[in-house]
């Protein structure tokens, strides 16, 4: 047994509607946190836990990522995802990837099997094909089309990104983010989610994953800003994340983020109506909530 704490955080997107019942999402996130706790306790690497958790979030169809993604203005699904490994700062990402079931798996492959950080569009798809990643044979059958549910509004569908952070027994942090982007986006539009420093970050001290109005998160460099406020500014995690979200607000954006330090401090702030989120704290406490 070591003194190194383990911890884990998930988000399932900002912008939920007060009128909806999110009990399925809350239960799902809690189950993923419990599964992650078992693995982290058994010595699993943060990077593996982050990827596997996001694969499950994508596959569930409960969030606006993976199977639950919403289409662009042409009716096509272009997905973004990113992954970052804290100790090495290796990163991998895909943007506007069409035709593949798990964007986070593609992001990991970019990190591990190319000299690059970010592959986009046709190049990303060609790479996914070359790696033999699972293709979507029939998009009409694959995607859950939650956006057609009359109970869902464009506002809600606009922000359903998923993210996961983990801190493992070796003290390593990892971060990942995956999204369908914003509902009705222009073809080729890429948000903050696949951009290290904007929608994702992990170094040896801090890990961050964001959700919300992606353009403003890019313009405020939210994920890097949080990490650098802590690293160079000596700010607490709570103060750093509040300040970064205040910059998003000043740009007329809303959303939220999850952030975790290598000491096991974690926060889940948002300035939207709510944020699907769940956490395992170092003392073993588990929280899963939307509002
Ligand atoms: N940040 C994402 C994007 O702009 C959207 C979201 O968080 O739901 O693509």
Tab-separated table of C-alpha atoms in Angstrom, residues 13-280:
chain	number	residue	atom	x	y	z
A	13	UNK	CA	-21.666	17.116	-20.956
A	14	UNK	CA	-22.940	20.481	-19.848
A	15	UNK	CA	-26.311	21.945	-20.739
A	16	UNK	CA	-28.870	19.429	-19.428
A	17	UNK	CA	-32.501	20.459	-19.112
A	18	UNK	CA	-34.012	20.835	-15.660
A	19	UNK	CA	-37.223	19.218	-16.882
A	20	UNK	CA	-35.639	15.917	-17.934
A	21	UNK	CA	-34.976	12.792	-15.946
A	22	UNK	CA	-31.289	11.889	-16.027
A	23	UNK	CA	-31.437	8.885	-13.707
A	24	UNK	CA	-30.087	6.545	-16.411
A	25	UNK	CA	-27.084	8.770	-16.991
A	26	UNK	CA	-26.484	9.174	-13.242
A	27	UNK	CA	-26.609	5.394	-12.715
A	28	UNK	CA	-24.432	4.767	-15.764
A	29	UNK	CA	-21.756	7.230	-14.660
A	30	UNK	CA	-21.767	5.793	-11.132
A	31	UNK	CA	-21.292	2.264	-12.504
A	32	UNK	CA	-18.376	3.444	-14.645
A	33	UNK	CA	-16.768	5.114	-11.641
A	34	UNK	CA	-17.190	1.942	-9.586
A	35	UNK	CA	-15.641	-0.130	-12.369
A	36	UNK	CA	-12.780	2.356	-12.638
A	37	UNK	CA	-12.218	2.251	-8.880
A	38	UNK	CA	-11.809	-1.522	-8.996
A	39	UNK	CA	-9.258	-1.247	-11.754
A	40	UNK	CA	-7.310	1.624	-10.243
A	41	UNK	CA	-7.228	-0.212	-6.910
A	42	UNK	CA	-5.859	-3.245	-8.734
A	43	UNK	CA	-3.076	-1.127	-10.224
A	44	UNK	CA	-4.467	-0.274	-13.666
A	45	UNK	CA	-2.868	2.617	-15.529
A	46	UNK	CA	-4.788	5.909	-15.591
A	47	UNK	CA	-4.499	6.002	-19.384
A	48	UNK	CA	-6.197	2.618	-19.787
A	49	UNK	CA	-8.981	3.515	-17.368
A	50	UNK	CA	-9.616	6.810	-19.166
A	51	UNK	CA	-9.777	5.183	-22.604
A	52	UNK	CA	-11.962	2.277	-21.509
A	53	UNK	CA	-14.346	4.555	-19.629
A	54	UNK	CA	-14.736	6.842	-22.636
A	55	UNK	CA	-15.252	3.837	-24.932
A	56	UNK	CA	-18.174	2.880	-22.656
A	57	UNK	CA	-19.531	6.430	-22.593
A	58	UNK	CA	-19.349	6.562	-26.417
A	59	UNK	CA	-20.978	3.156	-26.838
A	60	UNK	CA	-23.855	3.868	-24.433
A	61	UNK	CA	-25.621	6.343	-26.705
A	62	UNK	CA	-26.643	8.284	-23.591
A	63	UNK	CA	-24.452	11.298	-24.328
A	64	UNK	CA	-23.766	13.480	-27.366
A	65	UNK	CA	-20.642	11.499	-28.200
A	66	UNK	CA	-20.078	8.217	-30.007
A	67	UNK	CA	-23.415	6.535	-30.704
A	68	UNK	CA	-25.374	9.389	-29.169
A	69	UNK	CA	-23.708	12.068	-31.307
A	70	UNK	CA	-25.821	14.540	-33.203
A	71	UNK	CA	-25.268	15.326	-36.904
A	72	UNK	CA	-23.867	18.384	-38.652
A	73	UNK	CA	-25.910	20.603	-40.955
A	74	UNK	CA	-25.437	18.114	-43.802
A	75	UNK	CA	-26.853	15.309	-41.652
A	76	UNK	CA	-23.427	13.692	-41.364
A	77	UNK	CA	-21.661	12.658	-38.173
A	78	UNK	CA	-18.185	14.114	-37.708
A	79	UNK	CA	-16.715	13.263	-34.326
A	80	UNK	CA	-13.809	14.675	-32.314
A	81	UNK	CA	-11.789	13.072	-29.530
A	82	UNK	CA	-8.519	13.503	-27.683
A	83	UNK	CA	-6.314	11.770	-25.176
A	84	UNK	CA	-3.353	12.972	-23.134
A	85	UNK	CA	-0.934	11.102	-20.912
A	86	UNK	CA	0.250	13.197	-17.976
A	87	UNK	CA	3.721	11.815	-17.185
A	88	UNK	CA	4.909	11.898	-20.808
A	89	UNK	CA	2.576	14.597	-22.185
A	90	UNK	CA	2.075	12.416	-25.188
A	91	UNK	CA	-1.201	13.314	-26.879
A	92	UNK	CA	-3.359	11.917	-29.657
A	93	UNK	CA	-6.516	13.281	-31.223
A	94	UNK	CA	-8.891	13.015	-34.150
A	95	UNK	CA	-11.108	15.747	-35.533
A	96	UNK	CA	-14.099	15.563	-37.892
A	97	UNK	CA	-13.692	11.796	-38.036
A	98	UNK	CA	-16.558	10.077	-39.868
A	99	UNK	CA	-17.385	6.394	-40.063
A	100	UNK	CA	-15.684	4.941	-36.974
A	101	UNK	CA	-17.337	3.667	-33.832
A	102	UNK	CA	-14.906	4.893	-31.192
A	103	UNK	CA	-13.181	8.243	-31.716
A	104	UNK	CA	-11.246	7.889	-28.436
A	105	UNK	CA	-9.786	4.606	-29.686
A	106	UNK	CA	-8.691	6.405	-32.834
A	107	UNK	CA	-7.163	9.182	-30.699
A	108	UNK	CA	-5.162	6.609	-28.745
A	109	UNK	CA	-3.943	5.063	-31.992
A	110	UNK	CA	-2.783	8.483	-33.226
A	111	UNK	CA	-0.849	8.913	-29.978
A	112	UNK	CA	0.713	5.477	-30.055
A	113	UNK	CA	1.231	4.809	-33.739
A	114	UNK	CA	2.021	8.133	-35.420
A	115	UNK	CA	4.533	10.936	-34.841
A	116	UNK	CA	1.582	13.367	-34.838
A	117	UNK	CA	-0.882	14.698	-32.284
A	118	UNK	CA	-3.994	15.413	-34.363
A	119	UNK	CA	-5.368	13.838	-37.533
A	120	UNK	CA	-8.461	15.311	-39.176
A	121	UNK	CA	-11.125	14.436	-41.714
A	122	UNK	CA	-10.272	12.039	-44.513
A	123	UNK	CA	-6.744	11.548	-43.211
A	124	UNK	CA	-8.062	10.514	-39.822
A	125	UNK	CA	-10.520	8.081	-41.442
A	126	UNK	CA	-7.820	6.585	-43.668
A	127	UNK	CA	-5.619	6.101	-40.606
A	128	UNK	CA	-8.477	4.483	-38.663
A	129	UNK	CA	-9.040	2.118	-41.588
A	130	UNK	CA	-5.354	1.262	-41.786
A	131	UNK	CA	-5.341	0.462	-38.051
A	132	UNK	CA	-8.341	-1.805	-38.523
A	133	UNK	CA	-10.515	0.176	-36.109
A	134	UNK	CA	-14.206	-0.701	-35.939
A	135	UNK	CA	-16.045	0.959	-38.818
A	136	UNK	CA	-19.706	1.937	-38.679
A	137	UNK	CA	-21.329	-0.187	-41.357
A	138	UNK	CA	-24.701	1.537	-41.274
A	139	UNK	CA	-24.793	5.006	-39.675
A	140	UNK	CA	-28.616	5.044	-39.729
A	141	UNK	CA	-28.645	1.963	-37.523
A	142	UNK	CA	-25.591	2.839	-35.430
A	143	UNK	CA	-26.384	6.304	-34.131
A	144	UNK	CA	-29.139	6.504	-31.529
A	145	UNK	CA	-30.741	9.586	-33.108
A	146	UNK	CA	-31.528	11.023	-29.706
A	147	UNK	CA	-31.779	14.370	-31.470
A	148	UNK	CA	-35.004	13.181	-33.051
A	149	UNK	CA	-36.532	12.651	-29.636
A	150	UNK	CA	-39.172	15.350	-29.351
A	151	UNK	CA	-38.237	15.774	-25.691
A	152	UNK	CA	-34.777	17.003	-26.635
A	153	UNK	CA	-34.005	20.525	-27.725
A	154	UNK	CA	-31.157	21.841	-29.838
A	155	UNK	CA	-29.839	23.616	-26.747
A	156	UNK	CA	-29.507	20.357	-24.877
A	157	UNK	CA	-28.075	18.517	-27.837
A	158	UNK	CA	-25.471	21.214	-28.280
A	159	UNK	CA	-23.498	20.175	-25.228
A	160	UNK	CA	-23.183	16.498	-24.441
A	161	UNK	CA	-19.491	15.834	-24.734
A	162	UNK	CA	-17.963	13.152	-22.514
A	163	UNK	CA	-14.681	13.240	-20.666
A	164	UNK	CA	-12.712	11.251	-18.127
A	165	UNK	CA	-9.698	11.881	-15.892
A	166	UNK	CA	-7.904	9.348	-13.747
A	167	UNK	CA	-5.075	9.296	-11.213
A	168	UNK	CA	-3.452	5.920	-10.724
A	169	UNK	CA	-1.382	4.295	-7.987
A	170	UNK	CA	1.858	5.374	-9.652
A	171	UNK	CA	0.725	9.005	-9.462
A	172	UNK	CA	0.122	9.249	-13.213
A	173	UNK	CA	-2.707	11.374	-14.555
A	174	UNK	CA	-4.506	10.927	-17.883
A	175	UNK	CA	-7.275	12.867	-19.594
A	176	UNK	CA	-9.610	12.198	-22.495
A	177	UNK	CA	-12.527	13.938	-24.202
A	178	UNK	CA	-14.911	12.728	-26.925
A	179	UNK	CA	-17.779	14.496	-28.656
A	180	UNK	CA	-20.186	14.728	-31.540
A	181	UNK	CA	-19.597	18.462	-31.318
A	182	UNK	CA	-22.496	20.883	-31.443
A	183	UNK	CA	-25.827	20.092	-33.047
A	184	UNK	CA	-26.159	21.361	-36.619
A	185	UNK	CA	-22.523	22.514	-36.811
A	186	UNK	CA	-21.021	23.377	-40.191
A	187	UNK	CA	-19.344	20.496	-42.013
A	188	UNK	CA	-15.694	20.485	-40.999
A	189	UNK	CA	-16.294	22.438	-37.792
A	190	UNK	CA	-13.951	21.346	-35.021
A	191	UNK	CA	-14.497	22.358	-31.415
A	192	UNK	CA	-12.296	22.404	-28.352
A	193	UNK	CA	-12.609	18.704	-27.525
A	194	UNK	CA	-9.789	17.351	-29.730
A	195	UNK	CA	-7.420	20.256	-29.045
A	196	UNK	CA	-4.882	19.803	-26.245
A	197	UNK	CA	-4.859	22.988	-24.190
A	198	UNK	CA	-8.468	23.806	-25.096
A	199	UNK	CA	-10.758	20.846	-24.321
A	200	UNK	CA	-8.242	18.445	-22.830
A	201	UNK	CA	-4.990	18.509	-20.885
A	202	UNK	CA	-2.840	16.270	-18.747
A	203	UNK	CA	0.641	16.885	-17.392
A	204	UNK	CA	2.391	15.536	-14.326
A	205	UNK	CA	0.397	17.790	-11.999
A	206	UNK	CA	-3.030	18.540	-13.472
A	207	UNK	CA	-5.592	16.887	-15.802
A	208	UNK	CA	-8.578	18.662	-17.354
A	209	UNK	CA	-11.491	17.813	-19.677
A	210	UNK	CA	-14.015	20.420	-20.830
A	211	UNK	CA	-17.552	20.602	-22.168
A	212	UNK	CA	-19.555	23.538	-23.413
A	213	UNK	CA	-19.406	26.208	-26.092
A	214	UNK	CA	-16.280	24.924	-27.819
A	215	UNK	CA	-15.381	28.098	-29.673
A	216	UNK	CA	-15.123	30.021	-26.385
A	217	UNK	CA	-13.159	27.207	-24.723
A	218	UNK	CA	-10.656	27.413	-27.577
A	219	UNK	CA	-10.465	31.198	-27.353
A	220	UNK	CA	-9.842	31.014	-23.611
A	221	UNK	CA	-7.428	28.046	-23.864
A	222	UNK	CA	-9.315	26.688	-20.893
A	223	UNK	CA	-7.612	23.364	-20.242
A	224	UNK	CA	-4.073	24.753	-20.510
A	225	UNK	CA	-5.089	27.865	-18.628
A	226	UNK	CA	-6.246	25.791	-15.663
A	227	UNK	CA	-3.048	23.736	-15.650
A	228	UNK	CA	-0.793	26.777	-16.005
A	229	UNK	CA	-2.597	28.758	-13.315
A	230	UNK	CA	-1.887	25.882	-10.952
A	231	UNK	CA	1.633	25.138	-12.204
A	232	UNK	CA	3.018	28.630	-12.746
A	233	UNK	CA	0.595	30.752	-10.759
A	234	UNK	CA	0.408	28.587	-7.670
A	235	UNK	CA	-3.382	28.900	-7.640
A	236	UNK	CA	-5.614	26.325	-6.035
A	237	UNK	CA	-7.480	24.079	-8.441
A	238	UNK	CA	-10.804	25.665	-7.465
A	239	UNK	CA	-9.535	29.178	-8.054
A	240	UNK	CA	-7.867	28.252	-11.373
A	241	UNK	CA	-10.976	26.565	-12.752
A	242	UNK	CA	-13.297	29.351	-11.603
A	243	UNK	CA	-11.062	31.931	-13.260
A	244	UNK	CA	-10.893	29.997	-16.541
A	245	UNK	CA	-14.671	29.524	-16.614
A	246	UNK	CA	-15.106	33.234	-15.885
A	247	UNK	CA	-13.120	33.955	-19.058
A	248	UNK	CA	-15.452	31.662	-21.001
A	249	UNK	CA	-18.412	33.517	-19.494
A	250	UNK	CA	-16.882	36.862	-20.451
A	251	UNK	CA	-16.809	35.611	-24.045
A	252	UNK	CA	-20.518	34.759	-23.733
A	253	UNK	CA	-19.877	31.049	-23.489
A	254	UNK	CA	-21.058	28.537	-20.989
A	255	UNK	CA	-20.168	25.017	-20.026
A	256	UNK	CA	-18.072	23.274	-17.464
A	257	UNK	CA	-15.045	21.135	-16.838
A	258	UNK	CA	-13.562	18.481	-14.651
A	259	UNK	CA	-10.070	18.861	-13.206
A	260	UNK	CA	-7.879	16.601	-11.085
A	261	UNK	CA	-4.424	17.005	-9.585
A	262	UNK	CA	-1.767	14.401	-8.938
A	263	UNK	CA	-2.467	14.911	-5.220
A	264	UNK	CA	-6.042	13.817	-5.747
A	265	UNK	CA	-7.785	17.201	-5.499
A	266	UNK	CA	-10.694	17.349	-7.914
A	267	UNK	CA	-13.338	19.859	-8.949
A	268	UNK	CA	-16.299	19.738	-11.352
A	269	UNK	CA	-17.429	23.357	-11.854
A	270	UNK	CA	-19.874	24.591	-14.499
A	271	UNK	CA	-21.658	27.812	-15.369
A	272	UNK	CA	-24.375	26.092	-17.397
A	273	UNK	CA	-27.681	24.901	-15.932
A	274	UNK	CA	-26.060	21.618	-14.933
A	275	UNK	CA	-23.393	19.129	-15.960
A	276	UNK	CA	-23.561	15.352	-16.003
A	277	UNK	CA	-20.672	14.387	-13.777
A	278	UNK	CA	-19.378	11.734	-11.437
A	279	UNK	CA	-16.299	11.332	-9.295
A	280	UNK	CA	-14.349	9.007	-7.103
